[in-house]
XYZ file of C-alpha atoms in Angstrom:
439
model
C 0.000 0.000 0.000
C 1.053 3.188 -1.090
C 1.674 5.922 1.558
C 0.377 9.044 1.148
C 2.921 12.054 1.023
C 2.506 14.435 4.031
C 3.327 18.423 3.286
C 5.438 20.802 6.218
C 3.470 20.554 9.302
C 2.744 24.457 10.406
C 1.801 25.442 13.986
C -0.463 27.710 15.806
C 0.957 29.993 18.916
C -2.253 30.062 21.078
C 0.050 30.736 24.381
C -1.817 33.423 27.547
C 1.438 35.663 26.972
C -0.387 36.293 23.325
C -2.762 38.702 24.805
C -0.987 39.866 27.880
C -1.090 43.567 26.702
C -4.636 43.370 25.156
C -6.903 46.411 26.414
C -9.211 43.468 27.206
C -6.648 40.992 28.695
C -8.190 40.944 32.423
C -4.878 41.293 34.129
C -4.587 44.876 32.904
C -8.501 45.790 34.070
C -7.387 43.949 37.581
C -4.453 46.634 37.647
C -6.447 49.702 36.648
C -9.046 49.576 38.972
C -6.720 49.004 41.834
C -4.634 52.394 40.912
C -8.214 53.851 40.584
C -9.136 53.101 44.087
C -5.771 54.042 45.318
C -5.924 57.755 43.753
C -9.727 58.458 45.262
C -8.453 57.526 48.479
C -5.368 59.412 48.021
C -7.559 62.869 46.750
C -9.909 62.139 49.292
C -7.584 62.263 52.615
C -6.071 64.899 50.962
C -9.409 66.687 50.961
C -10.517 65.994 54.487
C -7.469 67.772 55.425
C -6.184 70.430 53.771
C -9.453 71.483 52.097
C -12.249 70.899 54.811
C -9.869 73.304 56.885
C -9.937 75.944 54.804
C -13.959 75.877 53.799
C -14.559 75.796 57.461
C -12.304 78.854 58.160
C -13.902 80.681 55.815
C -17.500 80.064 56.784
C -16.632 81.273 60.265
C -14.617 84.598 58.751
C -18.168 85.160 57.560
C -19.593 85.120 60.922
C -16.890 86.972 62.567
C -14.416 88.863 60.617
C -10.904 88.739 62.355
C -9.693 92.489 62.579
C -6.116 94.027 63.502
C -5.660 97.656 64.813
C -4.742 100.274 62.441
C -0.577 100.404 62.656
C -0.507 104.247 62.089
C -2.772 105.256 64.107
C -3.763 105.314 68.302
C -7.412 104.559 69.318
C -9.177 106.723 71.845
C -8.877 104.131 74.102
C -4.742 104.483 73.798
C -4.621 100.720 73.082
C -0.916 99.290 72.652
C -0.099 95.965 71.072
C 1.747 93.735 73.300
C 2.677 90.471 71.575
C 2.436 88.588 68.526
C 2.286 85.124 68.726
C 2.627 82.370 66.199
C 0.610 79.228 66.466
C 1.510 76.276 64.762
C -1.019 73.997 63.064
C -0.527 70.638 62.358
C -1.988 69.167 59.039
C -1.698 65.368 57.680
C -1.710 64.776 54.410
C -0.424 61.417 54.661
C 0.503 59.022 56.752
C 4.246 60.217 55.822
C 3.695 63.680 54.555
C 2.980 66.350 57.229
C 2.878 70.187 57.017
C 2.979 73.313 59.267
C 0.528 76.495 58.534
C 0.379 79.494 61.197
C -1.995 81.280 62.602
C -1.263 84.806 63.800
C -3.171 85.858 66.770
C -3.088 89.335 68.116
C -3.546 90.172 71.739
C -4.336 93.704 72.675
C -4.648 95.392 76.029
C -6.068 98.765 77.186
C -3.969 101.260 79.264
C -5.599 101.806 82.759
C -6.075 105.577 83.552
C -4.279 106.915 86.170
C -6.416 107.326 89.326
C -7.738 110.327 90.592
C -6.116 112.836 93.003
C -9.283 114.863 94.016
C -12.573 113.654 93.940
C -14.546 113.445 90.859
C -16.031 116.555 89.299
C -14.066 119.342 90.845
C -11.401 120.849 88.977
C -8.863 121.551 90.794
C -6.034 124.160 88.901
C -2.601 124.638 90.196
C -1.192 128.947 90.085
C 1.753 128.799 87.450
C 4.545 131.159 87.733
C 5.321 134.114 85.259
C 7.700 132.360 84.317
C 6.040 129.805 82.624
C 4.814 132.061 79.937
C 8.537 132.977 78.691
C 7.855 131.041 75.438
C 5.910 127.600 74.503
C 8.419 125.334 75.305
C 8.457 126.286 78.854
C 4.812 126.509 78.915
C 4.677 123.057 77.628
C 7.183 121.965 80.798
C 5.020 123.222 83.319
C 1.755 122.393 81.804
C 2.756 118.346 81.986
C 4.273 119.114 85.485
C 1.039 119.974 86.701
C -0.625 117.230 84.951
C 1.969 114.492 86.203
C 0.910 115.904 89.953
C -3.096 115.194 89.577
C -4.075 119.014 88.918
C -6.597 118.835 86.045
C -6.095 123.012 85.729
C -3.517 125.754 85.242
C -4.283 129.182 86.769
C -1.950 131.819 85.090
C -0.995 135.654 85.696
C -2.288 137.139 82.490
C -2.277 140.781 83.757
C -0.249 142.001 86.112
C -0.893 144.081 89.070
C 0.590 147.514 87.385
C -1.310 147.172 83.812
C 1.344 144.693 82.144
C 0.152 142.088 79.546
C 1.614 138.969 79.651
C 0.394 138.222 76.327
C 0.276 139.844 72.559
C -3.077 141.210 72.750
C -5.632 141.829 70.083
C -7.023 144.849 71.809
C -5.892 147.872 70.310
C -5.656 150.533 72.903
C -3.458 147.835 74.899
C -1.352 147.767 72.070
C -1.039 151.612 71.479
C -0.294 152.520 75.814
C 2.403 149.338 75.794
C -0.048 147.240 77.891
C 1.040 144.109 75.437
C 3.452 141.975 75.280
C 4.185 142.014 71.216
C 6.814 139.115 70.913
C 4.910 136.781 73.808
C 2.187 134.410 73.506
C -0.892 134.669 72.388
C -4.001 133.857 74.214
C -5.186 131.448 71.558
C -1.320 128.956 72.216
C -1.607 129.397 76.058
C -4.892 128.096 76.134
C -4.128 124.834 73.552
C -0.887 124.277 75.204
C -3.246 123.283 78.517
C -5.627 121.899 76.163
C -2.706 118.968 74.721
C -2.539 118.046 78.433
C -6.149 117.825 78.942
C -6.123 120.556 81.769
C -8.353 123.711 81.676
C -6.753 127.029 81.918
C -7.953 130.157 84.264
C -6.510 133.692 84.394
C -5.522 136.171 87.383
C -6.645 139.424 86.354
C -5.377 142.690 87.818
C -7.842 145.228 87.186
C -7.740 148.910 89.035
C -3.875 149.059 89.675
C -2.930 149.619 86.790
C -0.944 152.416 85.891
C -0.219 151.472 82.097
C -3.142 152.572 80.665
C -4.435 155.664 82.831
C -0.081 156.671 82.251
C -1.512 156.936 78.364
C -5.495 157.795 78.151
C -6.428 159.826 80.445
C -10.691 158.310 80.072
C -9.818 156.001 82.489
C -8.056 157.734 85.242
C -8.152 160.025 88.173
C -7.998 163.582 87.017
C -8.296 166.939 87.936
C -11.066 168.874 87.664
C -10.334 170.118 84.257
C -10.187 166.821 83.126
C -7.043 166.446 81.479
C -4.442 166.063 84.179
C -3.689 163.410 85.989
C -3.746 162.368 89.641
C -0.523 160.386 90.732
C -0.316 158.327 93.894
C 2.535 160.588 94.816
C 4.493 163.266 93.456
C 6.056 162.490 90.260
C 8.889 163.390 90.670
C 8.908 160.294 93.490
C 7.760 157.935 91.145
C 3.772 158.750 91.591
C 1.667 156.685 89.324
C -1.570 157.111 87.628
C -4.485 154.735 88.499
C -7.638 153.227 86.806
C -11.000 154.927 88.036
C -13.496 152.822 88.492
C -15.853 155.606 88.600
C -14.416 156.484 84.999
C -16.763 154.607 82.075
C -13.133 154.290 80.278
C -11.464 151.897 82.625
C -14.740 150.122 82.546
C -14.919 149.717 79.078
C -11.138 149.014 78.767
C -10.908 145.627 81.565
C -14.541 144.522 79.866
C -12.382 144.227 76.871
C -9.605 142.684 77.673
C -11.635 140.218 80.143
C -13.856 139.367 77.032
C -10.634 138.807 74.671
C -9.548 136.050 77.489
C -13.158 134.726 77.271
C -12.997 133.767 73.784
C -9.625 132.330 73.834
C -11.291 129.567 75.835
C -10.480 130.532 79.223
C -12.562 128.651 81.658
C -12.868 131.239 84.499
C -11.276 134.579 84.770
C -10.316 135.690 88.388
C -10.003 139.373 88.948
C -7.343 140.490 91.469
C -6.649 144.352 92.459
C -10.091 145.611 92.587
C -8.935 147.925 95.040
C -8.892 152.313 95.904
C -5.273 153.406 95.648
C -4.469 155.833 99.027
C -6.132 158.986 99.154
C -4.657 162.189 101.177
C -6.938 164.629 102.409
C -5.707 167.079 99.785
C -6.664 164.775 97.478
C -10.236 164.169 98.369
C -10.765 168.680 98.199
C -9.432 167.727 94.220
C -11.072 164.682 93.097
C -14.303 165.154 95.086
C -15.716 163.098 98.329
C -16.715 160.155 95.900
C -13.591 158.578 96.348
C -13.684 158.235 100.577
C -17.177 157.143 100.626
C -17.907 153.931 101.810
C -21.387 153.416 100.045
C -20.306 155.101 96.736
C -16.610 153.470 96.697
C -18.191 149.867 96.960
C -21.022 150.219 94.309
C -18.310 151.351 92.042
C -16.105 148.070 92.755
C -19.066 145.929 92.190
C -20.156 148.293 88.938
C -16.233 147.282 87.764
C -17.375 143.510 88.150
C -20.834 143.350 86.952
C -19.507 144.956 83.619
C -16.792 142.867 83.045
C -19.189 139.640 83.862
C -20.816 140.763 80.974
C -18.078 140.923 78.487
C -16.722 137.850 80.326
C -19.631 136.001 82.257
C -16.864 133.274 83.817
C -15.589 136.428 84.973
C -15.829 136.887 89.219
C -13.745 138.876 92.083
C -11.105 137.601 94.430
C -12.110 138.153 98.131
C -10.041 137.642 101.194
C -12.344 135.329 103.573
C -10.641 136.281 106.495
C -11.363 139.941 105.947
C -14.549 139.534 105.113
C -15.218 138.037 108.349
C -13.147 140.800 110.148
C -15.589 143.334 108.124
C -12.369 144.821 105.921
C -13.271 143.893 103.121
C -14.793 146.718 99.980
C -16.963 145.876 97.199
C -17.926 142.060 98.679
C -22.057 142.551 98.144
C -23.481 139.309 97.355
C -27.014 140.827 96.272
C -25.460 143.422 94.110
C -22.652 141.737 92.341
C -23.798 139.753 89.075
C -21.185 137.680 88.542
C -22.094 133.704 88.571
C -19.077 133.140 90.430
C -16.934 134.392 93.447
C -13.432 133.382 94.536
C -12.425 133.488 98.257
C -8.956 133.260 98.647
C -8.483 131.222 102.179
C -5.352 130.810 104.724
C -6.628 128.188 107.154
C -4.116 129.672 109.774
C -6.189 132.526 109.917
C -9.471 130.605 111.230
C -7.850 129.130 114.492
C -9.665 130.885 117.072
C -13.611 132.115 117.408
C -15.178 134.233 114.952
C -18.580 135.725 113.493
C -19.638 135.253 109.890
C -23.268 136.438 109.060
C -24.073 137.266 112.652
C -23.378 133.550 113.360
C -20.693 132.179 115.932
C -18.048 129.846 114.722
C -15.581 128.160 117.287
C -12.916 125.751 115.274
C -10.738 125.784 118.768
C -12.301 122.401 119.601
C -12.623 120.676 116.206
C -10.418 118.508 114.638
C -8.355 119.598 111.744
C -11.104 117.603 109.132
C -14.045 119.249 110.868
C -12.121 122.914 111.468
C -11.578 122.901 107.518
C -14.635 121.452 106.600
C -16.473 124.493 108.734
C -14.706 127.096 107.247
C -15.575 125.302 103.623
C -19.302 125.804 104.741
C -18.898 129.535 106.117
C -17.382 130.369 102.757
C -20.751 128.676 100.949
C -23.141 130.618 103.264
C -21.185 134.049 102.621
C -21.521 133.182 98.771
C -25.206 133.174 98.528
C -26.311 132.479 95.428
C -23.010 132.689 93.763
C -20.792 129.583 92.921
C -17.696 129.365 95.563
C -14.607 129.244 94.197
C -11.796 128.531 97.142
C -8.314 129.774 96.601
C -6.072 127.751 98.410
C -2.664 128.788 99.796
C -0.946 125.203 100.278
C 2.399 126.895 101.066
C 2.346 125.274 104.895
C 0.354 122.042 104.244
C 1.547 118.611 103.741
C 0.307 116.619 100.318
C -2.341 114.658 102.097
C -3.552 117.849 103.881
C -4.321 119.704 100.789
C -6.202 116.780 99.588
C -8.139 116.980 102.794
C -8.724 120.373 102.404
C -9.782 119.800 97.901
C -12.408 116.916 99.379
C -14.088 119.456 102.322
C -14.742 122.332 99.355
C -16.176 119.208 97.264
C -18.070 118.022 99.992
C -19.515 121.954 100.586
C -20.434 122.007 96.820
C -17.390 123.736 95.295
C -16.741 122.474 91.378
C -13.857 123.837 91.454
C -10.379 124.781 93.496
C -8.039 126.916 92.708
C -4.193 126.063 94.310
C -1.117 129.003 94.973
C 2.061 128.594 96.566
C 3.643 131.393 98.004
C 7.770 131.582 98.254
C 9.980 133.963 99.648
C 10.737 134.746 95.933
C 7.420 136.041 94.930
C 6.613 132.651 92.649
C 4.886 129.280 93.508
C 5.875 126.475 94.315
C 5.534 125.026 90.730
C 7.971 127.432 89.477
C 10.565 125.539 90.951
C 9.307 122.456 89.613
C 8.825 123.776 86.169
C 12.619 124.934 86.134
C 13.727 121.867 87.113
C 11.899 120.100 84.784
């Protein structure tokens, strides 16, 4: 039998490796949706860490806005920055990936104000020296010196007994008789300088003796009966000196002026000094007429001197002495004829240390203890005032710290809103004219 010729036997490759790389080969699906799973996981840690932060930062800046004080500029409140910290924040990413973001937190605090020396609502305003008005800087010196020491007022000599200015004054007559003082303040710096240290500012005010301005016009002085020459004090040749009339409408006019200039500057009370009869000789009354030795007709022309000033100037009032108006010495004190709003006693407490009558009332401090003597004499000086304010002027020259606070407190106590402090040296000046110049 025959065999039958076979041709080249030819082989198929059917192996798995064939189709290892075949978008369908199910390895390759297997791989790809284990990478899948492992990025979602990935994105979503990443997510609930770094991202869910942030969204719930901002809803809550929404709710409550974080704010920082303004670097250039102070609050009202005189807050200060006192630290910056830096907190750190930990985030994970990962298990093996960590980072750091800060959060800046500011902490603020609020200066304390310094507590009170006198009680509450009384001003209490210390007497600077003339020398304090010498230029701004010096003004400035004494003004915080004051303040540093718990006054919350100054109390300066703006007119000096004898007519001087101590200021460049608007008014023109005191310009034209040499009454002002050209190249010195004006009333408008004296009264901010106290006004950058938060104190108020008063003026002492020498009215009648003056001798600048009745030396030049002759409408406001003592003259002759011809009218046009003067009366001196004493013979010229001696140094005699003209003085304001008060009887004269001129001198009137002239201290309602100058009063009402200090008014507008912003001066919180004006207290007029000098309000006072020069010495008349016998000869003198024959030439100027029997006006000037009455008692009735001299003190109605004191108190016509205030009530015209007061209204120029209606913080405007008169310095008494307390003890002399308990004595009966002093002119021109008549409570139901004076208009001013105001009247300022000056007080020495030495001078109330043994019995006396005020108002046809007995007083005896010899008993009382130093509180109660001072807080008597606070109450005589309210009764005398009637229905004017009291303004004390206290000479602290022989007290202790604590006593003049002792003696502030019993003027509160009687109703006084105000106290006005002096000093007097051997020099002539107060006692804050040596602090100023040490200063």
């Amino acid at each position: 039998m025959a065999h039958k010729k076979k041709g080249r036997r030819v082989y198929t490759y059917r192996s798995k490796n064939h189709r290892v790389f075949s978008q369908y080969h199910p390895m390759r699906s297997a791989v790809g949706s284990v990478l899948t799973l492992l990025a979602a996981a990935f994105l979503g840690l990443v997510g609930y860490n770094i991202i869910g932060p942030i969204v719930t930062r901002m809803e809550a800046e929404k709710v409550s806005p974080t704010t920082t004080p303004d670097p250039y500029f102070e609050t009202p409140q005189q807050t200060e920055l006192i630290a910056e910290q830096t907190v750190p924040v930990l985030t994970a990413v990962t298990t093996s990936l960590t980072t750091m973001t800060e959060t800046t937190v500011m902490t603020t605090t609020t200066t304390e104000p310094l507590p009170l020396r006198f009680p509450a609502g009384v001003n209490v305003s210390c007497a600077l020296p003339e020398s304090a008005l010498t230029d701004l800087s010096a003004l400035d010196r004494a003004v915080e010196a004051a303040a540093k020491e718990g006054f919350t007022g100054i109390l300066l000599p703006l007119k000096q007994t004898g007519g001087k200015l101590l200021y460049a004054s608007a008014n023109e007559k005191a310009q034209t008789c040499g009454a002002s003082a050209e190249n010195a303040l004006t009333l408008r710096e004296i009264s901010n300088a106290a006004s950058r240290s938060k104190l108020s500012c008063s003026a002492v005010f020498s009215t009648l003796n003056d001798h600048v301005y009745p030396g030049y016009f002759t409408d406001g002085s003592y003259t002759f009966p011809d009218g046009t020459t003067r009366w001196l004090d004493d013979k010229e040749s001696e140094g005699g000196k003209a003085w304001l009339n008060p009887f004269a409408e001129g001198a009137r006019i002239y201290l309602s002026a100058l009063a009402g200039e200090m008014q507008s500057a912003g001066f919180e009370r004006i207290i007029c000094t000098d309000v006072v009869f020069p010495h008349f000789y016998n000869s003198d009354l024959e030439i100027l007429g029997a006006q000037v030795a009455d008692p009735a007709r001299r003190s109605g022309a004191i108190v016509q001197v205030m009530n015209d000033i007061a209204a120029a100037a209606p913080s405007a009032c008169c310095k008494y002495d307390l003890s002399e108006i308990v004595n009966g010495k002093s002119e021109g004190f008549d409570p139901q004829a004076l208009q001013t709003a105001s009247v300022c006693f000056q007080i020495n407490l030495h001078a109330f240390t043994q019995p006396f009558y005020a108002n046809n009332e007995r007083y005896d401090p010899t008993s009382l203890s130093e509180s109660d003597r001072i807080g008597m004499i606070a109450q005589v000086a309210k009764k005398l005032a009637g229905n004017m304010q009291m303004i004390p002027l206290i000479d602290r020259t022989d007290l202790e710290d604590d006593q003049l606070d002792l003696v502030v407190k019993a003027f509160a106590d009687a109703g006084a809103s105000a106290v006005y402090v002096t000093e007097t040296q051997a020099s002539g000046e107060t006692a804050e004219s040596a602090a100023s110049d040490q200063t």
